[in-house]
Amino acid sequence: MSSNLADDKAPAVEKKLSDKEARKAARLAEEKARAEEKAALVEKYKDMFGAAPMVQSTTYKSRRYVPVADLSHPELRDKTVLIRARVSTTRKKGKVAFMVLRDGGDSVQAMVAVEGDVPKEMIDFIGQIPSESVVDVEATVCEAEKPITSTSHSTIELKMKKIHTVTESLRTLPFTLEDASRRESDDGAKVNFDTRLNSRWMDLRTPASGAIFRLQSCVCHYFRQFLIDNDFCEIHSPKIINAPSEGGANVFKLEYFNRFAYLAQSPQLYKQMVLQGDVPRVFEVGPVFRSENSNTHRHLTEFVGLDVEMRISEHYYEVLDVAEGLFNYIFEHLATHTRELEDVCQQYPFEHLVWRLTPEKVNELGVGVISEDVEPTDKYEARVHDMESRMLRINYVHCIDLLNTVLEEKMAPTDDINTTNEKLLGALVKERYGTDFFISDRFPSSARPFYTMECKDDARFTNSYDIFMRGEEISSGAQRIHDPDLLLARAKMLNVDLTPIKEYVDSFRLGAWPHGGFGIGLERVVMLYLGLSNVRLASLFPRDPQRTTP
């Protein structure tokens, strides 16, 4: 009896299995048919849309691409162009597709509709292209029916004929450019700063970040241009050195074969030695390393140093004259980059830098004019070199006097001005003199390195100077000691062992030129010129005590 029941169930199980297999086979056949249909469509329309062959250097200049920035040129109106751009957004609506394409800070709207030879499949293809992909588009440049406010080219749009993906982006992005471009004060989602730095290549696509680094490039360019035009020679000093270059402890120590070496804190000693090789004026653009565990808005463990050193005939003012001319040149030229400045200001609003006194302020306060031998009657004995540059110089002691007008706990003339009081000093200078930029000179000996020349009239002070922007130091410099005996005596007084850098001292024993110079932090200049809140915004891939990636 039980055997007959088992026999009865067997055909039912077989029938269920055969039905399941049949459904699976049908599904596979359907999928195969769809794939074949899709392959046929891809083949049919491959010249119109699809994936472009991978760029592997098989052709050279076989196609002429028009930069997105040039699309508004009148001669391109109603012409067919080929562009390569990044996809910002896509929008598909029925038989029409729209895209915003961009390259750097330039963007344009492109559209296509199902008509004539344009199939619906092209609309579908465009609709599934991930944002941030790179595409080649062949299109006609047409006048826009009405201004397009979401793109930099507001009066034109592209009527697409062909589109091919060069590379596709992942569909899930680390963040959206819209979120990363918002002001701190705006509503809506914002992107954590560390998240942005972790995907810096994505962050650089925002208008503000891209503009910051174009402006940083300009600072370097104008720095070089001014100095070369003024007979300076660019040098490149070593960054792996035998001993701490400034006698300090804030250096990175590394294993160097069977001994230890250090990363240079600055090119200071090498600049001076090169001058004694009868190269009268030198400058360098290069990395600087500081082993300082400072997690502040303005400190980095690696940054770009802009260094200058030159002979002087009589006075360190000769160096200050060059420094003022240099900064005036940089600032005047940066001010012409209106588009980049506007891009930064859209996300990081700032007041444009004021680096000169007005003629009225010079006369009103009795500011001295060095080139005209006009002594100051100003209460703080402020000076400018000449009435053309009008860049402020104030003695360190008078900076202390200015601070003491508002400080409850008064400072002595040789006290160090800390970071908080630097900001306060900047505000007081702006209030009194109307400038964001000034030079303070004759710093106390206790605050300067061993190689700094002392003031002849008062050994408590030195022939040194700092340059300030918006209440923060951007540059430090001095007349250097060029007499080897005085250098040794100064080092001994400060307990600095010069044995490891004997060659540096020796470079002054064969007839030494009097000289001075200064060093500038590139990222800090950019940060303060643009009024940014954090130096990391002006550092491409910042290094600080917490970050060594990416």
Coordinates of C-alpha atoms in Angstrom, one line a residue:
M1 CA 0.0 0.0 0.0
S2 CA 2.8 2.4 1.0
S3 CA 4.7 1.5 -2.1
N4 CA 1.7 2.5 -4.3
L5 CA 1.5 5.9 -2.6
A6 CA 5.2 6.6 -3.2
D7 CA 4.7 5.7 -6.9
D8 CA 1.8 8.1 -7.1
K9 CA 3.8 11.0 -5.6
A10 CA 6.8 10.6 -8.0
P11 CA 5.1 11.9 -11.1
A12 CA 3.9 15.0 -9.2
V13 CA 7.4 15.8 -8.0
E14 CA 8.8 15.3 -11.5
K15 CA 6.1 17.6 -12.8
K16 CA 6.9 20.3 -10.3
L17 CA 10.6 20.0 -11.2
S18 CA 9.9 20.2 -14.9
D19 CA 7.7 23.3 -14.4
K20 CA 10.4 25.0 -12.3
E21 CA 13.0 24.1 -14.9
A22 CA 10.8 25.3 -17.7
R23 CA 10.2 28.7 -16.0
K24 CA 13.9 29.0 -15.4
A25 CA 14.7 28.1 -19.0
A26 CA 12.1 30.7 -20.1
R27 CA 13.6 33.3 -17.9
L28 CA 17.1 32.6 -19.2
A29 CA 15.9 32.7 -22.7
E30 CA 14.1 36.0 -22.1
E31 CA 17.3 37.5 -20.5
K32 CA 19.3 36.2 -23.4
A33 CA 16.9 37.7 -25.9
R34 CA 17.0 41.1 -24.1
A35 CA 20.8 40.9 -24.0
E36 CA 21.0 40.2 -27.7
E37 CA 18.5 43.0 -28.4
K38 CA 20.6 45.3 -26.3
A39 CA 23.8 44.2 -28.0
A40 CA 22.1 44.8 -31.4
L41 CA 21.0 48.3 -30.3
V42 CA 24.5 49.0 -29.0
E43 CA 25.9 47.9 -32.3
K44 CA 23.3 49.8 -34.3
Y45 CA 23.8 53.1 -32.4
K46 CA 27.4 52.7 -31.3
D47 CA 28.4 55.8 -33.4
M48 CA 25.7 57.9 -31.7
F49 CA 26.0 56.8 -28.0
G50 CA 27.7 54.2 -25.8
A51 CA 31.0 53.6 -24.2
A52 CA 34.0 55.1 -25.9
P53 CA 37.1 52.9 -26.5
M54 CA 39.6 53.1 -23.6
V55 CA 42.2 55.8 -24.2
Q56 CA 45.4 53.9 -24.7
S57 CA 47.4 56.2 -26.9
T58 CA 46.5 54.5 -30.1
T59 CA 45.9 57.8 -31.9
Y60 CA 47.4 61.3 -31.7
K61 CA 45.6 64.6 -32.4
S62 CA 43.0 62.8 -34.6
R63 CA 40.1 64.8 -33.0
R64 CA 39.8 68.5 -32.2
Y65 CA 38.3 69.2 -28.8
V66 CA 36.9 72.6 -28.0
P67 CA 37.4 73.7 -24.3
V68 CA 34.2 74.2 -22.4
A69 CA 35.5 77.7 -21.5
D70 CA 35.5 78.7 -25.2
L71 CA 32.0 77.6 -26.1
S72 CA 30.5 81.2 -26.0
H73 CA 32.8 82.5 -28.7
P74 CA 30.6 84.0 -31.4
E75 CA 32.4 82.1 -34.2
L76 CA 31.2 78.8 -32.7
R77 CA 27.5 79.7 -32.8
D78 CA 25.5 77.2 -34.8
K79 CA 28.7 75.2 -35.3
T80 CA 29.2 71.5 -34.4
V81 CA 31.8 71.0 -31.7
L82 CA 33.4 68.1 -29.9
I83 CA 33.9 68.6 -26.1
R84 CA 35.2 66.4 -23.3
A85 CA 33.6 67.2 -20.0
R86 CA 32.5 65.9 -16.7
V87 CA 28.8 65.2 -16.0
S88 CA 27.4 67.4 -13.2
T89 CA 23.8 66.4 -13.5
T90 CA 21.4 64.5 -15.8
R91 CA 17.7 64.8 -16.1
K92 CA 15.4 62.7 -18.3
K93 CA 11.8 63.7 -18.9
G94 CA 9.8 61.7 -21.4
K95 CA 11.5 62.0 -24.8
V96 CA 14.0 64.7 -23.7
A97 CA 17.2 64.5 -21.7
F98 CA 19.2 67.4 -20.2
M99 CA 22.7 67.4 -18.9
V100 CA 25.0 69.9 -17.2
L101 CA 28.5 69.4 -18.4
R102 CA 31.5 71.1 -16.8
D103 CA 35.3 71.3 -17.0
G104 CA 36.8 73.1 -14.0
G105 CA 34.9 76.2 -13.3
D106 CA 33.2 76.3 -16.8
S107 CA 29.8 74.6 -17.4
V108 CA 27.2 74.4 -20.1
Q109 CA 23.7 72.8 -20.5
A110 CA 23.3 70.1 -23.2
M111 CA 20.0 68.6 -24.3
V112 CA 18.7 66.1 -26.8
A113 CA 15.1 65.1 -27.8
V114 CA 13.7 62.1 -29.7
E115 CA 13.3 63.3 -33.2
G116 CA 14.7 62.5 -36.6
D117 CA 17.5 60.0 -36.2
V118 CA 17.6 60.3 -32.4
P119 CA 16.2 57.1 -30.9
K120 CA 14.5 56.8 -27.5
E121 CA 17.4 54.5 -26.4
M122 CA 19.8 57.6 -26.5
I123 CA 17.6 59.3 -23.9
D124 CA 17.6 56.2 -21.8
F125 CA 21.4 55.9 -22.1
I126 CA 21.9 59.5 -21.0
G127 CA 19.6 59.0 -18.1
Q128 CA 21.7 56.2 -16.6
I129 CA 25.1 58.0 -16.8
P130 CA 26.4 58.5 -13.3
S131 CA 27.2 62.0 -12.1
E132 CA 30.9 62.9 -12.3
S133 CA 31.5 60.6 -15.2
V134 CA 33.6 61.9 -18.1
V135 CA 32.0 62.0 -21.5
D136 CA 32.7 63.0 -25.1
V137 CA 29.9 65.0 -26.6
E138 CA 29.4 66.1 -30.2
A139 CA 26.8 68.9 -30.4
T140 CA 25.7 72.0 -32.1
V141 CA 26.2 75.3 -30.2
C142 CA 22.8 77.1 -30.1
E143 CA 21.5 80.2 -28.5
A144 CA 19.5 79.5 -25.3
E145 CA 15.8 80.3 -25.5
K146 CA 16.2 82.0 -22.1
P147 CA 19.2 82.6 -19.7
I148 CA 20.4 79.4 -18.0
T149 CA 21.2 80.5 -14.5
S150 CA 22.7 77.1 -13.4
T151 CA 25.7 77.2 -15.8
S152 CA 28.5 79.6 -16.4
H153 CA 27.5 79.7 -20.1
S154 CA 24.1 81.3 -19.6
T155 CA 23.3 82.3 -23.2
I156 CA 24.0 79.1 -25.0
E157 CA 23.2 75.4 -24.9
L158 CA 24.4 72.4 -26.7
K159 CA 22.1 70.3 -29.0
M160 CA 23.7 66.8 -28.7
K161 CA 24.3 64.6 -31.7
K162 CA 26.5 62.0 -30.1
I163 CA 27.6 61.1 -26.6
H164 CA 30.1 58.5 -25.4
T165 CA 31.3 57.8 -21.9
V166 CA 35.1 58.0 -21.5
T167 CA 35.1 56.8 -17.9
E168 CA 32.1 56.1 -15.6
S169 CA 32.0 57.3 -12.0
L170 CA 30.8 55.1 -9.1
R171 CA 27.1 55.9 -8.5
T172 CA 27.7 56.4 -4.8
L173 CA 29.9 59.5 -4.2
P174 CA 31.7 60.3 -0.9
F175 CA 29.7 63.5 -0.9
T176 CA 27.9 65.8 -3.4
L177 CA 29.6 68.9 -4.8
E178 CA 26.4 70.8 -3.9
D179 CA 26.8 69.9 -0.2
A180 CA 30.6 70.5 -0.3
S181 CA 30.1 74.0 -1.8
R182 CA 27.7 75.4 0.8
R183 CA 28.7 78.2 3.1
E184 CA 28.9 77.5 6.8
S185 CA 26.0 79.8 7.3
D186 CA 23.7 78.2 4.7
D187 CA 20.9 75.7 5.5
G188 CA 21.2 72.2 4.2
A189 CA 23.6 69.3 4.5
K190 CA 27.3 70.1 4.8
V191 CA 30.4 67.9 4.4
N192 CA 32.7 67.2 7.4
F193 CA 36.1 68.7 6.7
D194 CA 38.0 65.4 7.3
T195 CA 35.6 63.7 4.8
R196 CA 36.6 66.4 2.2
L197 CA 40.3 65.9 2.9
N198 CA 40.0 62.1 2.7
S199 CA 38.6 62.6 -0.9
R200 CA 40.5 65.7 -1.7
W201 CA 40.4 65.0 -5.5
M202 CA 36.6 65.2 -5.2
D203 CA 36.7 68.3 -3.0
L204 CA 39.0 70.1 -5.6
R205 CA 36.1 69.9 -8.0
T206 CA 34.1 72.5 -6.0
P207 CA 34.5 76.0 -7.4
A208 CA 36.1 77.5 -4.3
S209 CA 38.7 74.8 -3.7
G210 CA 39.7 74.8 -7.4
A211 CA 40.0 78.6 -7.2
I212 CA 42.1 78.5 -4.0
F213 CA 44.8 76.4 -5.7
R214 CA 44.8 78.4 -8.9
L215 CA 45.4 81.5 -6.8
Q216 CA 48.1 79.6 -4.8
S217 CA 49.8 78.8 -8.1
C218 CA 49.6 82.5 -9.0
V219 CA 51.3 83.5 -5.7
C220 CA 54.3 81.2 -6.6
H221 CA 54.4 82.6 -10.1
Y222 CA 54.4 86.2 -9.1
F223 CA 56.9 85.5 -6.3
R224 CA 59.3 84.0 -8.9
Q225 CA 58.6 86.6 -11.5
F226 CA 59.3 89.6 -9.3
L227 CA 62.5 88.2 -7.9
I228 CA 63.9 87.0 -11.2
D229 CA 63.1 90.5 -12.6
N230 CA 65.1 91.9 -9.7
D231 CA 68.2 89.8 -10.4
F232 CA 67.6 87.0 -7.9
C233 CA 68.7 83.4 -8.7
E234 CA 66.6 80.4 -7.8
I235 CA 68.3 77.7 -5.8
H236 CA 67.4 74.2 -4.6
S237 CA 68.9 73.2 -1.3
P238 CA 68.9 69.7 0.3
K239 CA 66.1 68.7 2.6
I240 CA 68.0 65.8 4.3
I241 CA 70.6 67.3 6.6
N242 CA 73.2 66.2 9.1
A243 CA 71.9 68.3 12.1
P244 CA 69.0 70.4 13.0
S245 CA 69.4 73.5 10.8
E246 CA 68.4 76.1 13.4
G247 CA 69.6 74.5 16.6
G248 CA 66.1 73.7 17.7
A249 CA 64.3 70.5 18.8
N250 CA 61.4 70.7 16.3
V251 CA 62.9 68.5 13.6
F252 CA 62.0 65.1 12.2
K253 CA 64.7 62.6 12.8
L254 CA 65.1 59.7 10.3
E255 CA 67.3 56.6 9.8
Y256 CA 69.8 57.4 7.1
F257 CA 71.7 54.2 6.3
N258 CA 73.9 53.5 9.4
R259 CA 73.3 56.9 11.1
F260 CA 70.6 59.5 11.7
A261 CA 69.7 62.5 9.6
Y262 CA 67.0 65.2 9.8
L263 CA 64.5 66.9 7.6
A264 CA 65.3 70.5 7.1
Q265 CA 63.3 73.1 9.0
S266 CA 64.2 75.7 6.4
P267 CA 66.8 76.3 3.7
Q268 CA 68.2 79.1 6.0
L269 CA 71.9 78.0 6.3
Y270 CA 72.2 77.0 2.7
K271 CA 70.8 80.4 1.5
Q272 CA 73.5 82.1 3.5
M273 CA 76.3 79.8 2.3
V274 CA 75.3 80.3 -1.3
L275 CA 75.6 84.1 -0.9
Q276 CA 79.2 83.6 0.3
G277 CA 79.8 81.8 -3.0
D278 CA 79.3 85.2 -4.7
V279 CA 75.7 84.7 -5.8
P280 CA 74.4 88.0 -4.5
R281 CA 70.6 87.4 -4.5
V282 CA 68.9 84.0 -4.1
F283 CA 65.4 82.6 -3.5
E284 CA 63.9 79.1 -3.1
V285 CA 60.5 77.6 -3.4
G286 CA 60.4 74.2 -1.5
P287 CA 59.1 72.0 1.2
V288 CA 59.7 72.9 4.9
F289 CA 59.3 70.4 7.7
R290 CA 58.4 71.3 11.3
S291 CA 58.0 68.6 14.0
E292 CA 55.6 70.7 16.1
N293 CA 52.7 69.0 17.7
S294 CA 50.4 72.0 17.1
N295 CA 46.8 71.1 16.1
T296 CA 45.8 74.7 15.3
H297 CA 44.1 76.4 12.4
R298 CA 47.5 77.8 11.1
H299 CA 50.1 75.1 11.7
L300 CA 51.2 72.3 9.4
T301 CA 54.1 69.9 9.8
E302 CA 55.0 70.2 6.1
F303 CA 54.4 73.3 4.0
V304 CA 55.8 75.2 1.1
G305 CA 58.4 77.8 2.0
L306 CA 59.1 80.9 -0.1
D307 CA 62.6 82.0 1.0
V308 CA 64.7 85.0 0.0
E309 CA 68.3 86.0 0.9
M310 CA 70.4 88.9 -0.4
R311 CA 73.5 91.0 0.2
I312 CA 73.0 94.3 2.0
S313 CA 75.2 97.3 1.7
E314 CA 74.4 99.1 5.0
H315 CA 71.0 98.4 6.5
Y316 CA 68.4 95.6 6.8
Y317 CA 65.9 98.1 5.4
E318 CA 67.3 97.1 2.0
V319 CA 65.7 93.7 2.5
L320 CA 62.4 95.2 3.7
D321 CA 62.3 97.4 0.6
V322 CA 62.5 94.2 -1.5
A323 CA 59.9 92.4 0.7
E324 CA 57.5 95.3 0.4
G325 CA 58.0 95.5 -3.4
L326 CA 57.5 91.7 -3.6
F327 CA 54.2 91.7 -1.6
N328 CA 52.9 94.7 -3.4
Y329 CA 53.6 93.0 -6.7
I330 CA 51.9 89.8 -5.6
F331 CA 48.8 91.5 -4.2
E332 CA 48.3 93.8 -7.1
H333 CA 48.4 90.9 -9.6
L334 CA 46.2 88.6 -7.4
A335 CA 43.6 91.4 -7.4
T336 CA 43.2 90.9 -11.2
H337 CA 42.0 87.3 -10.8
T338 CA 38.5 88.4 -10.2
R339 CA 36.8 85.1 -11.3
E340 CA 38.8 83.0 -8.9
L341 CA 38.3 85.5 -6.1
E342 CA 34.6 85.5 -6.7
D343 CA 34.5 81.7 -6.7
V344 CA 36.2 81.7 -3.3
C345 CA 34.0 84.5 -1.9
Q346 CA 30.8 82.6 -2.9
Q347 CA 31.6 79.9 -0.4
Y348 CA 34.0 81.7 2.0
P349 CA 33.0 85.3 2.2
F350 CA 35.9 87.7 2.9
E351 CA 36.8 91.3 2.9
H352 CA 39.4 92.1 0.3
L353 CA 42.9 92.7 1.8
V354 CA 44.0 96.3 2.4
W355 CA 47.8 96.3 2.3
R356 CA 48.5 100.1 1.9
L357 CA 47.8 103.1 3.9
T358 CA 45.8 105.9 2.2
P359 CA 47.8 109.1 1.6
E360 CA 45.3 110.9 3.8
K361 CA 46.0 108.5 6.7
V362 CA 49.8 109.0 6.3
N363 CA 49.3 112.8 6.5
E364 CA 46.7 112.7 9.2
L365 CA 48.7 110.6 11.6
G366 CA 52.1 112.0 10.8
V367 CA 53.5 108.7 9.5
G368 CA 57.2 109.0 8.6
V369 CA 58.4 108.6 4.9
I370 CA 61.8 107.0 4.8
S371 CA 62.6 107.8 1.2
E372 CA 61.9 111.5 1.8
D373 CA 63.7 111.7 5.1
V374 CA 60.4 112.7 6.8
E375 CA 60.5 111.7 10.5
P376 CA 57.3 110.4 12.0
T377 CA 55.2 112.5 14.4
D378 CA 52.9 109.6 14.8
K379 CA 52.5 108.5 18.4
Y380 CA 53.9 105.0 17.6
E381 CA 56.5 106.3 15.2
A382 CA 55.0 104.4 12.2
R383 CA 56.8 104.7 8.9
V384 CA 56.3 103.9 5.2
H385 CA 59.2 103.6 2.7
D386 CA 57.6 105.9 0.2
M387 CA 54.3 107.5 -0.7
E388 CA 53.7 105.1 -3.6
S389 CA 53.9 101.8 -1.7
R390 CA 52.7 103.2 1.7
M391 CA 53.2 99.8 3.4
L392 CA 53.3 100.2 7.2
R393 CA 56.4 99.6 9.4
I394 CA 56.2 99.8 13.2
N395 CA 59.0 99.1 15.7
Y396 CA 58.3 96.1 18.0
V397 CA 58.5 98.3 21.1
H398 CA 55.8 100.5 19.7
C399 CA 53.7 97.4 18.9
I400 CA 53.9 96.7 22.6
D401 CA 52.9 100.3 23.4
L402 CA 49.9 99.9 21.1
L403 CA 48.8 96.7 22.8
N404 CA 49.3 98.2 26.2
T405 CA 46.5 100.7 25.4
V406 CA 44.0 97.9 25.8
L407 CA 45.7 95.2 27.8
E408 CA 44.9 95.0 31.5
E409 CA 48.2 93.2 32.3
K410 CA 50.8 95.5 30.7
M411 CA 53.6 94.0 28.6
A412 CA 57.3 94.9 28.9
P413 CA 59.3 96.0 25.8
T414 CA 61.0 92.6 25.5
D415 CA 58.0 90.4 26.2
D416 CA 57.0 87.9 23.5
I417 CA 53.7 88.7 21.7
N418 CA 51.6 85.5 21.8
T419 CA 49.1 84.4 19.2
T420 CA 46.2 86.0 20.9
N421 CA 47.9 89.3 21.2
E422 CA 49.0 89.1 17.6
K423 CA 45.4 89.0 16.5
L424 CA 44.7 91.9 18.9
L425 CA 47.6 93.8 17.5
G426 CA 46.3 93.3 13.9
A427 CA 42.9 94.6 14.9
L428 CA 44.5 97.7 16.6
V429 CA 46.6 98.4 13.6
K430 CA 43.6 98.1 11.3
E431 CA 41.6 100.4 13.5
R432 CA 44.3 103.1 13.7
Y433 CA 46.0 102.8 10.3
G434 CA 43.4 101.2 8.1
T435 CA 45.6 98.4 6.8
D436 CA 45.6 94.5 7.2
F437 CA 49.3 94.3 6.4
F438 CA 52.3 95.6 8.3
I439 CA 55.9 94.9 9.2
S440 CA 57.2 95.0 12.8
D441 CA 61.0 95.2 13.3
R442 CA 63.7 95.2 16.0
F443 CA 62.4 92.1 17.8
P444 CA 63.9 91.1 21.2
S445 CA 67.1 89.0 21.1
S446 CA 65.3 86.4 23.2
A447 CA 62.8 85.7 20.4
R448 CA 65.3 85.2 17.5
P449 CA 67.7 82.5 16.3
F450 CA 71.4 82.5 17.1
Y451 CA 72.4 83.8 13.7
T452 CA 70.4 87.1 14.0
M453 CA 72.4 90.3 14.1
E454 CA 71.9 92.3 17.3
C455 CA 71.0 96.0 17.2
K456 CA 74.2 98.1 17.7
D457 CA 72.4 100.6 19.9
D458 CA 70.7 98.1 22.2
A459 CA 71.7 94.4 22.5
R460 CA 68.3 93.5 23.9
F461 CA 67.0 93.8 20.4
T462 CA 67.9 92.6 16.9
N463 CA 67.9 93.7 13.3
S464 CA 65.0 91.5 12.6
Y465 CA 61.4 91.7 11.5
D466 CA 58.1 89.9 11.0
I467 CA 55.4 90.5 8.4
F468 CA 51.8 90.3 9.5
M469 CA 48.5 89.9 7.6
R470 CA 45.1 90.1 9.2
G471 CA 46.7 89.8 12.6
E472 CA 48.9 86.7 11.9
E473 CA 52.5 86.3 11.1
I474 CA 53.3 85.2 7.5
S475 CA 57.0 85.9 7.3
S476 CA 60.0 86.2 9.5
G477 CA 63.5 87.5 8.7
A478 CA 66.6 89.4 9.8
Q479 CA 70.0 90.7 9.0
R480 CA 72.2 87.6 9.7
I481 CA 75.5 87.5 11.5
H482 CA 78.3 87.4 8.9
D483 CA 81.2 87.5 11.3
P484 CA 82.3 83.9 12.4
D485 CA 83.6 85.0 15.8
L486 CA 80.4 86.9 16.7
L487 CA 78.4 83.9 15.4
L488 CA 80.3 81.5 17.7
A489 CA 79.9 83.9 20.6
R490 CA 76.1 84.2 20.0
A491 CA 75.7 80.5 19.7
K492 CA 77.6 79.9 22.9
M493 CA 75.5 82.4 24.8
L494 CA 72.4 80.5 23.6
N495 CA 73.9 77.0 24.3
V496 CA 73.7 76.1 20.6
D497 CA 76.3 73.6 19.5
L498 CA 77.6 74.5 16.1
T499 CA 80.0 71.6 15.7
P500 CA 77.5 69.6 13.5
I501 CA 77.2 72.6 11.2
K502 CA 80.9 73.6 11.2
E503 CA 80.8 74.1 7.4
Y504 CA 78.2 76.8 7.9
V505 CA 80.5 78.8 10.2
D506 CA 83.5 78.1 7.9
S507 CA 81.6 79.7 5.0
F508 CA 82.1 83.1 6.7
R509 CA 85.8 82.7 7.3
L510 CA 87.0 83.5 3.7
G511 CA 85.5 86.9 3.4
A512 CA 81.8 87.2 4.0
W513 CA 79.2 89.5 2.5
P514 CA 76.8 91.3 4.9
H515 CA 73.3 89.9 4.2
G516 CA 69.8 89.4 5.3
G517 CA 66.6 87.7 4.1
F518 CA 63.2 86.3 5.1
G519 CA 61.0 83.2 4.7
I520 CA 57.3 83.1 3.9
G521 CA 54.8 80.3 4.4
L522 CA 52.9 79.9 1.1
E523 CA 49.8 78.3 2.5
R524 CA 49.5 80.8 5.3
V525 CA 49.7 83.7 2.8
V526 CA 46.9 82.2 0.7
M527 CA 44.8 81.5 3.8
L528 CA 45.1 85.1 5.1
Y529 CA 44.8 86.8 1.7
L530 CA 41.5 85.0 1.2
G531 CA 40.4 85.3 4.8
L532 CA 40.1 81.5 5.2
S533 CA 39.5 80.0 8.6
N534 CA 42.0 77.1 8.3
V535 CA 45.4 76.8 6.6
R536 CA 44.4 73.2 5.5
L537 CA 42.0 74.8 3.0
A538 CA 45.0 76.3 1.3
S539 CA 47.1 73.1 1.5
L540 CA 46.7 70.6 -1.3
F541 CA 47.2 67.4 0.8
P542 CA 47.8 68.8 4.3
R543 CA 50.1 67.3 6.8
D544 CA 49.6 67.9 10.5
P545 CA 50.2 65.8 13.7
Q546 CA 47.0 63.8 12.9
R547 CA 47.2 63.4 9.1
T548 CA 49.6 61.8 6.8
T549 CA 47.1 60.6 4.1
P550 CA 46.1 60.7 1.4

